[in-house]
Amino acid sequence: MNCIRNTHCFKLIKFNKHLSHDAAPLPKSIRFMPRPKSLPIVGTKLDFIVAGGGSKLHEYVDFPHKQLGPIFCDKLGGSVDLVFVSDPALIKTLFLNLEGKYPIHILPEPWVLYEKLYGSKRGLFFMNGDEWLENRRVVNKYLLKENSEKIFENPVKNTIHELIQKWINETKKGFYVPNLETEFYRLSIDVIISAMLGSSISHKFSAHSDALLTAFAEEVKKIFQTTTKLYGWPVNMCQKLNLKAWRDFKKSVDVSLFLANKIVEEMINIKKPKDGLINLLIEENLNPEIIKRIIVDFVIAAGDTTSYTTIWTLYLLSKNKDVRQELFKKNSIIGYAIKESMRLYPVAPFLTRILPKECIFGAYKLKGGTPIIVSIYTLGRDEQYFSKATEYLPYRWDRNDLRRKELENHVSSASLPFALGARSCIGRKLAMLQMTELITQIAQNFDFECVNKDEVTTKTSQVLVPSQEIKLSFSLRKTVSE
Ligand code: HEM
């Protein structure tokens, strides 16, 4: 009997051992998440400031990821625990399963305060709940459905063609070193207008409102610069004391919104051909006030994102002669060249979500309301996901390219320049159309080289921008000039 009991006990112990070995460990509290070393009271604020503050946030965050792994927690000198994550599988779960029906992202503090104080209602990026979902669904139909970019193809191509003609004329006089930021900001605005107005009328509109559009392009640029200056400061206090940093920010938003509203009102009031987005939205019975809010924000969202992505791509091409030569011969690789530059220089180096409810996130149980910061910059440069991670190799994206075999690691979901899921970039097809067409036309017409003497690094100024102005010298390609 004893023997039977003993055997039974032994079996039970074995069974329990087996159970405890296989069962998933219980999720841990956020208190057990790795954290960078910090001082009492000030936490990591000093390290953060020494590392360069907001303008070097992407590098500051890259460092603890390398030390602590793909998930860690830091307050960045504030009072709230922020969870930083750079694991592609976890990020996919966040965007596809955990963010909920109404995904919420963190908005820049000065913009939120401005909206609260002056009641200016904004577009999709600022909307939440049902208002966001209803409008997003309508606009998705025209900007994201299959082949939707076909509607905009001709207006966008023509708008870019005009810029290239201007550059060809300049280049005929000798080398041309354009101010890329100014030229591409203005181009992004013209492209949005052409997509809004459709086939024929956009050109006439741009010519008519030239001064207005140039002023607007300059002002929008300032919004991003002045927002960055307020980063890390108590914005409420800056506003109450009416400090210069707040006054500059407020002025840039006041003027940009005023000009953007004027431009969009003019677009709504003129007689439009059927194929422009404004007309399509009017036909959807969207309230003209909402249409105005959505389009004003398109113009603002398109300016810096497409400009800097194009600048980074041209910069990388100028530094990589082999890729440039390949691209001159084979236009089909332009899409890969852009993808590869967004992996290395994602204009949105971080994405954010607020967890809608308590959930299991990797090994942790997190409360509803926890802010999650997705470290896009770190992810794209991680050797685990991209072999030869710091090299510019557009062919890594081309399934048919045999050189791909040399690259052991390639996890395409580790590069998310436009985010993922229901709240991802609504302008991504339009942006890709614009950037591909622009670089195609540049490659067909010009050779170019970088004339910056010092090394160009990165800084976060809301978006990831070059540490100094990138200067490229353009000359006509022989076949064009002959
Ligand atoms: C290279 C170009 C671009 C990049 C890399 C980019 C990137 C992004 C990213 C990462 C988001 C998601 C933010 C989040 O998940 O919280 C976003 C949202 C958004 N983008 Fe873009 N974007 C680009 C161009 C454009 C263009 C051309 C437009 C104009 C049509 C645009 C309009 C928007 C809007 C309105 C949102 C907010 C969507 C929402 O909240 O529902 N973007 N963009």
Short mmCIF file of C-alpha atoms and ligand atoms in Angstrom, two decimals:
data_model
loop_
_atom_site.label_atom_id
_atom_site.label_comp_id
_atom_site.label_asym_id
_atom_site.label_seq_id
_atom_site.Cartn_x
_atom_site.Cartn_y
_atom_site.Cartn_z
CA MET A 1 0.00 0.00 0.00
CA ASN A 2 2.76 2.36 1.01
CA CYS A 3 4.57 1.44 -2.06
CA ILE A 4 1.52 2.29 -4.18
CA ARG A 5 1.15 5.60 -2.33
CA ASN A 6 4.83 6.33 -2.81
CA THR A 7 4.65 5.55 -6.51
CA HIS A 8 1.56 7.72 -6.77
CA CYS A 9 3.29 10.54 -4.87
CA PHE A 10 6.30 10.24 -7.10
CA LYS A 11 4.10 10.42 -10.17
CA LEU A 12 2.33 13.48 -8.74
CA ILE A 13 5.61 15.23 -8.03
CA LYS A 14 6.77 14.43 -11.54
CA PHE A 15 3.46 15.68 -12.95
CA ASN A 16 3.64 18.92 -10.95
CA LYS A 17 7.24 19.44 -11.97
CA HIS A 18 6.18 19.01 -15.57
CA LEU A 19 3.32 21.46 -15.08
CA SER A 20 5.45 24.14 -13.47
CA HIS A 21 8.00 23.74 -16.25
CA ASP A 22 5.52 24.16 -19.11
CA ALA A 23 3.00 26.64 -17.71
CA ALA A 24 3.55 30.23 -18.83
CA PRO A 25 5.03 32.31 -16.03
CA LEU A 26 2.58 34.70 -14.45
CA PRO A 27 2.63 38.17 -15.95
CA LYS A 28 4.65 40.61 -13.89
CA SER A 29 3.77 44.06 -12.70
CA ILE A 30 5.34 47.11 -14.40
CA ARG A 31 7.44 47.50 -11.21
CA PHE A 32 9.56 44.56 -12.41
CA MET A 33 10.23 46.00 -15.85
CA PRO A 34 13.89 46.92 -16.49
CA ARG A 35 14.66 50.62 -16.00
CA PRO A 36 17.73 52.72 -16.76
CA LYS A 37 19.75 53.61 -13.65
CA SER A 38 18.44 56.84 -12.17
CA LEU A 39 19.00 59.30 -9.34
CA PRO A 40 16.50 59.74 -6.50
CA ILE A 41 13.91 62.52 -7.08
CA VAL A 42 15.21 63.72 -10.48
CA GLY A 43 15.16 60.20 -11.97
CA THR A 44 16.72 60.12 -15.46
CA LYS A 45 16.01 63.80 -16.20
CA LEU A 46 19.70 64.80 -15.96
CA ASP A 47 20.87 61.96 -18.24
CA PHE A 48 18.17 62.95 -20.66
CA ILE A 49 19.28 66.61 -20.69
CA VAL A 50 22.99 65.65 -20.94
CA ALA A 51 22.19 63.35 -23.88
CA GLY A 52 20.81 66.36 -25.77
CA GLY A 53 17.18 66.46 -24.52
CA GLY A 54 14.25 66.22 -26.93
CA SER A 55 16.35 66.72 -30.05
CA LYS A 56 18.34 63.55 -29.29
CA LEU A 57 15.49 61.48 -27.86
CA HIS A 58 15.87 58.77 -30.53
CA GLU A 59 19.52 58.19 -29.53
CA TYR A 60 18.82 58.52 -25.80
CA VAL A 61 16.22 55.73 -26.08
CA ASP A 62 18.38 53.56 -28.36
CA PHE A 63 20.98 53.19 -25.61
CA PRO A 64 18.79 51.56 -22.87
CA HIS A 65 17.24 49.31 -25.53
CA LYS A 66 20.75 48.00 -26.24
CA GLN A 67 21.43 47.53 -22.52
CA LEU A 68 18.05 46.44 -21.17
CA GLY A 69 16.40 44.76 -24.15
CA PRO A 70 13.28 45.32 -26.24
CA ILE A 71 11.10 46.54 -23.38
CA PHE A 72 11.92 48.97 -20.60
CA CYS A 73 10.34 51.69 -18.57
CA ASP A 74 11.46 55.30 -18.05
CA LYS A 75 9.72 58.43 -16.80
CA LEU A 76 12.03 60.72 -18.85
CA GLY A 77 12.03 63.15 -15.95
CA GLY A 78 8.22 63.30 -15.73
CA SER A 79 5.88 61.58 -13.28
CA VAL A 80 4.36 58.94 -15.55
CA ASP A 81 5.88 55.54 -16.39
CA LEU A 82 6.43 55.31 -20.15
CA VAL A 83 6.88 51.82 -21.62
CA PHE A 84 9.38 51.75 -24.51
CA VAL A 85 9.19 48.78 -26.86
CA SER A 86 11.27 47.61 -29.84
CA ASP A 87 10.06 44.03 -30.36
CA PRO A 88 8.31 43.58 -33.76
CA ALA A 89 5.97 40.80 -32.55
CA LEU A 90 4.86 42.79 -29.51
CA ILE A 91 4.39 45.91 -31.61
CA LYS A 92 2.23 44.00 -34.10
CA THR A 93 0.07 42.76 -31.20
CA LEU A 94 -0.23 46.33 -29.92
CA PHE A 95 -1.39 47.78 -33.25
CA LEU A 96 -3.56 44.88 -34.36
CA ASN A 97 -5.07 43.59 -31.10
CA LEU A 98 -4.51 45.79 -28.08
CA GLU A 99 -5.03 49.39 -29.23
CA GLY A 100 -8.82 48.89 -29.34
CA LYS A 101 -11.54 50.24 -31.59
CA TYR A 102 -10.52 53.88 -31.07
CA PRO A 103 -6.70 53.93 -30.94
CA ILE A 104 -5.33 56.91 -29.02
CA HIS A 105 -1.92 58.44 -29.63
CA ILE A 106 -0.13 61.05 -27.53
CA LEU A 107 -0.40 64.52 -29.04
CA PRO A 108 2.32 67.15 -28.60
CA GLU A 109 1.51 69.08 -25.39
CA PRO A 110 1.65 72.59 -26.90
CA TRP A 111 -0.84 71.56 -29.62
CA VAL A 112 -3.25 70.17 -27.06
CA LEU A 113 -3.04 73.34 -24.98
CA TYR A 114 -3.54 75.51 -28.06
CA GLU A 115 -6.65 73.55 -29.02
CA LYS A 116 -8.00 73.82 -25.45
CA LEU A 117 -7.37 77.56 -25.15
CA TYR A 118 -8.51 78.70 -28.56
CA GLY A 119 -11.05 75.98 -29.35
CA SER A 120 -9.71 75.46 -32.85
CA LYS A 121 -11.04 72.11 -33.98
CA ARG A 122 -8.55 70.01 -35.97
CA GLY A 123 -8.48 67.07 -38.41
CA LEU A 124 -8.08 63.28 -38.13
CA PHE A 125 -4.81 63.33 -36.21
CA PHE A 126 -6.54 65.20 -33.34
CA MET A 127 -9.92 63.48 -33.43
CA ASN A 128 -10.88 60.65 -31.08
CA GLY A 129 -13.75 58.20 -30.47
CA ASP A 130 -16.70 58.03 -32.87
CA GLU A 131 -15.88 61.35 -34.54
CA TRP A 132 -12.48 59.92 -35.56
CA LEU A 133 -13.82 56.51 -36.64
CA GLU A 134 -16.69 57.86 -38.77
CA ASN A 135 -14.54 60.38 -40.63
CA ARG A 136 -11.59 58.04 -40.95
CA ARG A 137 -13.80 55.38 -42.59
CA VAL A 138 -15.04 57.85 -45.19
CA VAL A 139 -11.58 59.17 -46.07
CA ASN A 140 -10.04 55.65 -46.07
CA LYS A 141 -12.28 54.85 -49.03
CA TYR A 142 -10.50 57.38 -51.20
CA LEU A 143 -6.95 57.38 -49.87
CA LEU A 144 -6.29 53.77 -48.89
CA LYS A 145 -8.46 51.42 -50.91
CA GLU A 146 -6.80 49.35 -53.64
CA ASN A 147 -5.56 51.46 -56.55
CA SER A 148 -6.89 54.63 -54.92
CA GLU A 149 -3.66 56.43 -55.85
CA LYS A 150 -4.69 56.08 -59.50
CA ILE A 151 -7.14 58.98 -59.02
CA PHE A 152 -4.29 61.28 -58.12
CA GLU A 153 -1.64 59.99 -60.49
CA ASN A 154 -1.94 62.59 -63.23
CA PRO A 155 -2.34 65.71 -61.07
CA VAL A 156 0.61 64.62 -58.90
CA LYS A 157 2.85 63.80 -61.89
CA ASN A 158 2.07 67.14 -63.53
CA THR A 159 2.79 69.09 -60.35
CA ILE A 160 6.18 67.38 -60.00
CA HIS A 161 6.93 67.88 -63.68
CA GLU A 162 6.58 71.65 -63.21
CA LEU A 163 9.16 71.65 -60.41
CA ILE A 164 11.58 69.55 -62.46
CA GLN A 165 11.22 71.91 -65.43
CA LYS A 166 12.11 74.81 -63.15
CA TRP A 167 15.19 72.90 -61.92
CA ILE A 168 16.22 72.00 -65.49
CA ASN A 169 16.16 75.70 -66.38
CA GLU A 170 18.25 76.56 -63.31
CA THR A 171 20.72 73.74 -64.03
CA LYS A 172 21.26 74.95 -67.60
CA LYS A 173 23.01 77.96 -66.06
CA GLY A 174 25.46 75.63 -64.24
CA PHE A 175 25.32 73.61 -61.03
CA TYR A 176 22.15 74.15 -59.01
CA VAL A 177 22.07 73.84 -55.21
CA PRO A 178 18.41 74.33 -54.26
CA ASN A 179 17.14 74.89 -50.75
CA LEU A 180 15.62 71.40 -50.61
CA GLU A 181 13.52 72.02 -47.52
CA THR A 182 11.79 75.08 -48.97
CA GLU A 183 11.33 73.51 -52.42
CA PHE A 184 9.94 70.22 -51.09
CA TYR A 185 7.65 71.79 -48.47
CA ARG A 186 6.10 73.86 -51.20
CA LEU A 187 5.91 70.83 -53.49
CA SER A 188 4.12 68.78 -50.80
CA ILE A 189 1.53 71.51 -50.47
CA ASP A 190 1.08 71.73 -54.25
CA VAL A 191 0.71 67.95 -54.42
CA ILE A 192 -2.02 67.91 -51.76
CA ILE A 193 -3.81 70.72 -53.58
CA SER A 194 -3.57 68.83 -56.86
CA ALA A 195 -4.99 65.69 -55.22
CA MET A 196 -7.79 67.74 -53.63
CA LEU A 197 -8.74 69.58 -56.81
CA GLY A 198 -8.16 66.82 -59.34
CA SER A 199 -7.08 66.84 -62.95
CA SER A 200 -7.06 70.18 -64.64
CA ILE A 201 -7.72 72.97 -62.21
CA SER A 202 -4.91 72.58 -59.67
CA HIS A 203 -2.29 74.25 -61.84
CA LYS A 204 -4.41 77.39 -62.27
CA PHE A 205 -5.14 77.44 -58.54
CA SER A 206 -1.46 77.26 -57.58
CA ALA A 207 -0.53 80.03 -59.99
CA HIS A 208 -3.34 82.23 -58.66
CA SER A 209 -2.49 81.69 -54.99
CA ASP A 210 1.28 81.53 -55.31
CA ALA A 211 2.11 84.13 -52.63
CA LEU A 212 -0.41 82.61 -50.20
CA LEU A 213 1.03 79.11 -50.67
CA THR A 214 4.65 80.24 -50.28
CA ALA A 215 3.81 82.09 -47.06
CA PHE A 216 1.95 79.05 -45.80
CA ALA A 217 4.85 76.66 -46.56
CA GLU A 218 7.21 78.88 -44.53
CA GLU A 219 4.79 79.14 -41.59
CA VAL A 220 4.10 75.39 -41.38
CA LYS A 221 7.84 74.77 -41.14
CA LYS A 222 7.90 77.10 -38.13
CA ILE A 223 5.19 75.11 -36.28
CA PHE A 224 7.54 72.15 -36.04
CA GLN A 225 10.53 74.23 -35.04
CA THR A 226 8.66 76.17 -32.34
CA THR A 227 7.00 73.02 -30.95
CA THR A 228 10.43 71.42 -30.51
CA LYS A 229 11.70 74.49 -28.63
CA LEU A 230 8.97 73.94 -26.04
CA TYR A 231 9.87 70.27 -25.61
CA GLY A 232 10.79 69.35 -22.03
CA TRP A 233 9.45 72.66 -20.61
CA PRO A 234 6.25 73.00 -18.56
CA VAL A 235 4.09 74.27 -21.40
CA ASN A 236 1.27 75.51 -19.14
CA MET A 237 3.74 77.68 -17.28
CA CYS A 238 5.31 79.00 -20.52
CA GLN A 239 1.83 79.97 -21.71
CA LYS A 240 0.82 81.61 -18.40
CA LEU A 241 4.05 83.64 -18.30
CA ASN A 242 3.66 84.35 -22.01
CA LEU A 243 7.31 83.39 -22.61
CA LYS A 244 8.86 83.93 -26.05
CA ALA A 245 8.94 80.17 -26.80
CA TRP A 246 5.13 80.01 -26.29
CA ARG A 247 4.50 83.28 -28.19
CA ASP A 248 6.52 82.02 -31.18
CA PHE A 249 4.67 78.71 -31.16
CA LYS A 250 1.27 80.38 -30.89
CA LYS A 251 2.05 82.81 -33.70
CA SER A 252 3.18 80.03 -36.06
CA VAL A 253 -0.01 78.03 -35.39
CA ASP A 254 -2.26 81.14 -35.63
CA VAL A 255 -0.79 82.16 -38.98
CA SER A 256 -0.62 78.60 -40.39
CA LEU A 257 -4.23 77.81 -39.48
CA PHE A 258 -5.40 81.18 -40.82
CA LEU A 259 -3.61 80.66 -44.15
CA ALA A 260 -4.56 76.97 -44.40
CA ASN A 261 -8.23 77.80 -43.80
CA LYS A 262 -8.09 80.49 -46.48
CA ILE A 263 -6.48 78.12 -48.98
CA VAL A 264 -8.99 75.34 -48.29
CA GLU A 265 -11.96 77.76 -48.41
CA GLU A 266 -10.80 78.94 -51.82
CA MET A 267 -10.48 75.32 -52.95
CA ILE A 268 -13.99 74.49 -51.72
CA ASN A 269 -15.49 77.54 -53.43
CA ILE A 270 -14.04 77.13 -56.90
CA LYS A 271 -15.73 75.01 -59.55
CA LYS A 272 -14.11 71.59 -59.37
CA PRO A 273 -13.70 68.71 -61.76
CA LYS A 274 -15.28 65.46 -60.55
CA ASP A 275 -12.07 63.63 -59.69
CA GLY A 276 -10.67 65.79 -56.88
CA LEU A 277 -10.83 64.51 -53.28
CA ILE A 278 -12.78 67.57 -52.11
CA ASN A 279 -15.53 66.79 -54.55
CA LEU A 280 -15.58 63.12 -53.52
CA LEU A 281 -15.92 64.11 -49.85
CA ILE A 282 -18.69 66.62 -50.62
CA GLU A 283 -20.52 63.82 -52.46
CA GLU A 284 -20.19 61.70 -49.30
CA ASN A 285 -22.24 64.42 -47.56
CA LEU A 286 -19.43 65.27 -45.16
CA ASN A 287 -20.04 68.57 -43.46
CA PRO A 288 -17.93 71.33 -45.19
CA GLU A 289 -16.53 72.35 -41.78
CA ILE A 290 -15.24 68.80 -41.22
CA ILE A 291 -13.84 68.65 -44.78
CA LYS A 292 -11.98 71.87 -44.05
CA ARG A 293 -10.55 70.51 -40.78
CA ILE A 294 -9.44 67.27 -42.43
CA ILE A 295 -7.77 68.93 -45.40
CA VAL A 296 -6.02 71.62 -43.34
CA ASP A 297 -4.38 68.83 -41.36
CA PHE A 298 -3.46 66.91 -44.52
CA VAL A 299 -1.55 69.94 -45.71
CA ILE A 300 0.21 70.23 -42.36
CA ALA A 301 0.92 66.46 -42.06
CA ALA A 302 2.26 66.18 -45.61
CA GLY A 303 4.77 69.05 -45.44
CA ASP A 304 7.58 67.83 -43.23
CA THR A 305 7.06 64.06 -43.62
CA THR A 306 7.37 63.83 -47.39
CA SER A 307 9.98 66.63 -47.61
CA TYR A 308 12.39 65.09 -45.15
CA THR A 309 11.91 61.53 -46.38
CA THR A 310 12.76 62.71 -49.90
CA ILE A 311 15.76 64.68 -48.60
CA TRP A 312 17.07 61.65 -46.64
CA THR A 313 16.64 59.43 -49.71
CA LEU A 314 18.50 61.82 -52.01
CA TYR A 315 21.21 62.23 -49.37
CA LEU A 316 21.69 58.45 -49.07
CA LEU A 317 21.74 58.10 -52.86
CA SER A 318 24.35 60.85 -53.10
CA LYS A 319 26.53 58.94 -50.62
CA ASN A 320 26.07 55.54 -52.30
CA LYS A 321 27.29 55.80 -55.85
CA ASP A 322 26.61 52.15 -56.72
CA VAL A 323 22.98 52.39 -55.69
CA ARG A 324 22.63 55.68 -57.56
CA GLN A 325 24.06 54.15 -60.76
CA GLU A 326 21.77 51.14 -60.40
CA LEU A 327 18.80 53.42 -59.95
CA PHE A 328 19.69 55.49 -63.03
CA LYS A 329 19.53 52.24 -65.03
CA LYS A 330 16.56 50.60 -63.29
CA ASN A 331 13.78 52.94 -62.14
CA SER A 332 11.89 50.00 -60.62
CA ILE A 333 14.15 50.02 -57.55
CA ILE A 334 13.10 53.54 -56.50
CA GLY A 335 10.38 52.20 -54.19
CA TYR A 336 13.01 50.05 -52.42
CA ALA A 337 15.40 53.00 -52.18
CA ILE A 338 12.69 55.00 -50.38
CA LYS A 339 11.74 52.07 -48.10
CA GLU A 340 15.37 51.60 -47.16
CA SER A 341 15.85 55.27 -46.30
CA MET A 342 12.69 55.19 -44.14
CA ARG A 343 14.17 52.20 -42.29
CA LEU A 344 17.32 54.14 -41.44
CA TYR A 345 15.75 57.60 -41.13
CA PRO A 346 12.07 57.19 -40.19
CA VAL A 347 10.61 60.71 -40.02
CA ALA A 348 8.42 59.45 -37.16
CA PRO A 349 11.14 57.94 -34.90
CA PHE A 350 8.53 57.07 -32.23
CA LEU A 351 4.90 56.04 -32.30
CA THR A 352 2.66 56.17 -29.30
CA ARG A 353 -0.49 54.49 -28.03
CA ILE A 354 -2.40 54.67 -24.76
CA LEU A 355 -3.61 51.23 -23.70
CA PRO A 356 -7.43 51.36 -23.61
CA LYS A 357 -7.73 48.72 -20.86
CA GLU A 358 -5.72 46.36 -18.68
CA CYS A 359 -3.88 43.80 -20.77
CA ILE A 360 -1.00 41.35 -20.94
CA PHE A 361 1.83 42.96 -22.85
CA GLY A 362 4.68 40.48 -23.34
CA ALA A 363 5.73 39.33 -19.88
CA TYR A 364 3.85 42.12 -18.11
CA LYS A 365 0.35 42.95 -16.99
CA LEU A 366 -0.22 46.65 -17.73
CA LYS A 367 -3.04 48.90 -16.56
CA GLY A 368 -5.44 50.69 -18.90
CA GLY A 369 -4.09 54.19 -19.58
CA THR A 370 -0.42 53.08 -19.74
CA PRO A 371 1.47 55.01 -22.45
CA ILE A 372 3.41 52.78 -24.86
CA ILE A 373 6.18 54.29 -26.95
CA VAL A 374 7.24 52.28 -30.00
CA SER A 375 10.92 52.88 -30.76
CA ILE A 376 10.79 52.89 -34.56
CA TYR A 377 14.31 54.32 -34.95
CA THR A 378 15.90 51.57 -32.81
CA LEU A 379 13.87 48.82 -34.48
CA GLY A 380 14.99 49.71 -38.00
CA ARG A 381 18.66 49.69 -37.04
CA ASP A 382 18.66 46.42 -35.08
CA GLU A 383 21.03 43.77 -36.48
CA GLN A 384 18.64 41.02 -35.24
CA TYR A 385 16.07 42.19 -37.77
CA PHE A 386 18.25 43.61 -40.54
CA SER A 387 21.70 42.20 -41.32
CA LYS A 388 24.26 44.94 -42.12
CA ALA A 389 21.76 47.20 -40.40
CA THR A 390 23.65 50.48 -40.80
CA GLU A 391 24.27 49.99 -44.52
CA TYR A 392 22.03 51.47 -47.20
CA LEU A 393 21.01 48.41 -49.23
CA PRO A 394 17.72 48.95 -51.09
CA TYR A 395 18.01 45.45 -52.60
CA ARG A 396 17.18 43.91 -49.21
CA TRP A 397 13.52 44.77 -50.00
CA ASP A 398 13.58 43.18 -53.48
CA ARG A 399 12.47 39.54 -53.29
CA ASN A 400 13.92 38.84 -56.73
CA ASP A 401 17.38 40.16 -55.97
CA LEU A 402 19.93 37.36 -55.50
CA ARG A 403 22.16 39.52 -53.28
CA ARG A 404 19.46 39.18 -50.64
CA LYS A 405 20.83 35.72 -49.82
CA GLU A 406 23.86 37.37 -48.19
CA LEU A 407 21.58 38.97 -45.63
CA GLU A 408 20.75 36.48 -42.93
CA ASN A 409 18.24 38.61 -41.07
CA HIS A 410 15.32 40.38 -42.66
CA VAL A 411 12.17 41.02 -40.63
CA SER A 412 10.19 43.42 -42.79
CA SER A 413 7.68 44.15 -39.99
CA ALA A 414 10.55 45.73 -38.02
CA SER A 415 10.40 48.78 -40.29
CA LEU A 416 7.13 50.66 -39.72
CA PRO A 417 7.54 54.19 -41.11
CA PHE A 418 3.79 54.65 -41.59
CA ALA A 419 2.76 52.70 -38.43
CA LEU A 420 0.28 49.81 -38.62
CA GLY A 421 -3.39 49.20 -37.99
CA ALA A 422 -6.48 51.37 -38.00
CA ARG A 423 -4.70 54.60 -37.03
CA SER A 424 -1.73 54.23 -39.37
CA CYS A 425 -0.88 56.98 -41.86
CA ILE A 426 -3.83 57.77 -44.08
CA GLY A 427 -1.61 59.60 -46.57
CA ARG A 428 0.88 56.78 -47.17
CA LYS A 429 -0.21 55.93 -50.72
CA LEU A 430 -0.24 59.57 -51.72
CA ALA A 431 3.15 60.08 -50.06
CA MET A 432 4.69 57.06 -51.83
CA LEU A 433 3.24 58.22 -55.15
CA GLN A 434 4.71 61.70 -54.67
CA MET A 435 8.16 60.53 -53.49
CA THR A 436 8.52 57.79 -56.14
CA GLU A 437 7.51 60.13 -58.92
CA LEU A 438 9.77 62.92 -57.69
CA ILE A 439 12.85 60.70 -57.38
CA THR A 440 12.08 59.06 -60.74
CA GLN A 441 11.96 62.45 -62.46
CA ILE A 442 15.11 63.61 -60.63
CA ALA A 443 16.99 60.43 -61.61
CA GLN A 444 15.90 60.80 -65.23
CA ASN A 445 17.17 64.35 -65.47
CA PHE A 446 19.99 65.03 -63.02
CA ASP A 447 23.14 63.74 -61.51
CA PHE A 448 23.78 65.00 -58.01
CA GLU A 449 26.32 65.01 -55.25
CA CYS A 450 26.41 66.05 -51.61
CA VAL A 451 28.45 69.18 -50.90
CA ASN A 452 28.20 69.19 -47.08
CA LYS A 453 31.69 69.22 -45.60
CA ASP A 454 30.81 68.04 -42.08
CA GLU A 455 29.14 64.77 -41.22
CA VAL A 456 25.36 65.00 -41.24
CA THR A 457 23.73 63.45 -38.16
CA THR A 458 20.11 63.29 -36.97
CA LYS A 459 17.98 65.30 -34.59
CA THR A 460 14.37 65.00 -33.52
CA SER A 461 12.46 68.18 -34.31
CA GLN A 462 9.02 66.59 -34.00
CA VAL A 463 10.20 64.55 -36.98
CA LEU A 464 13.67 63.12 -37.60
CA VAL A 465 15.60 65.82 -39.49
CA PRO A 466 19.23 66.32 -40.53
CA SER A 467 21.47 68.08 -37.98
CA GLN A 468 22.41 70.60 -40.69
CA GLU A 469 20.90 71.62 -44.01
CA ILE A 470 21.67 68.95 -46.60
CA LYS A 471 23.12 70.58 -49.71
CA LEU A 472 23.04 68.70 -52.98
CA SER A 473 24.51 70.02 -56.17
CA PHE A 474 22.48 69.07 -59.24
CA SER A 475 23.78 68.97 -62.80
CA LEU A 476 21.99 67.86 -65.94
CA ARG A 477 22.59 64.22 -66.83
CA LYS A 478 24.58 63.94 -70.06
CA THR A 479 21.73 62.39 -72.03
CA VAL A 480 19.51 65.32 -71.02
CA SER A 481 21.99 68.12 -71.68
CA GLU A 482 23.15 66.74 -75.06
C1 HEM B 1 6.78 60.00 -45.89
C2 HEM B 1 5.59 60.48 -45.62
C3 HEM B 1 4.80 60.19 -44.39
C4 HEM B 1 5.13 59.47 -43.27
C5 HEM B 1 6.42 58.72 -42.98
C6 HEM B 1 3.98 59.52 -42.39
C7 HEM B 1 3.91 58.88 -41.16
C8 HEM B 1 2.76 58.84 -40.39
C9 HEM B 1 2.63 58.03 -39.22
C10 HEM B 1 3.71 57.14 -38.64
C11 HEM B 1 1.36 58.21 -38.76
C12 HEM B 1 0.72 57.46 -37.62
C13 HEM B 1 0.71 58.16 -36.33
C14 HEM B 1 0.17 57.22 -35.29
O1 HEM B 1 0.05 56.02 -35.50
O2 HEM B 1 -0.12 57.69 -34.22
C15 HEM B 1 0.71 59.15 -39.61
C16 HEM B 1 -0.58 59.61 -39.44
C17 HEM B 1 -1.20 60.50 -40.28
N1 HEM B 1 -0.72 60.95 -41.49
FE1 HEM B 1 1.09 60.52 -42.29
N2 HEM B 1 2.99 60.27 -42.98
C18 HEM B 1 3.44 60.68 -44.20
C19 HEM B 1 2.75 61.44 -45.14
C20 HEM B 1 1.46 61.88 -44.99
C21 HEM B 1 0.73 62.63 -46.01
C22 HEM B 1 1.21 62.97 -47.41
C23 HEM B 1 -0.48 62.93 -45.45
C24 HEM B 1 -1.62 63.67 -46.11
C25 HEM B 1 -2.57 63.13 -46.75
C26 HEM B 1 -0.52 62.36 -44.12
C27 HEM B 1 -1.57 62.46 -43.24
C28 HEM B 1 -1.64 61.82 -42.02
C29 HEM B 1 -2.78 61.94 -41.12
C30 HEM B 1 -4.01 62.80 -41.32
C31 HEM B 1 -2.50 61.11 -40.03
C32 HEM B 1 -3.39 60.88 -38.82
C33 HEM B 1 -4.26 59.68 -39.06
C34 HEM B 1 -5.21 59.37 -37.90
O3 HEM B 1 -4.93 59.77 -36.78
O4 HEM B 1 -6.20 58.70 -38.18
N3 HEM B 1 0.68 61.72 -43.87
N4 HEM B 1 1.57 59.51 -40.63
#
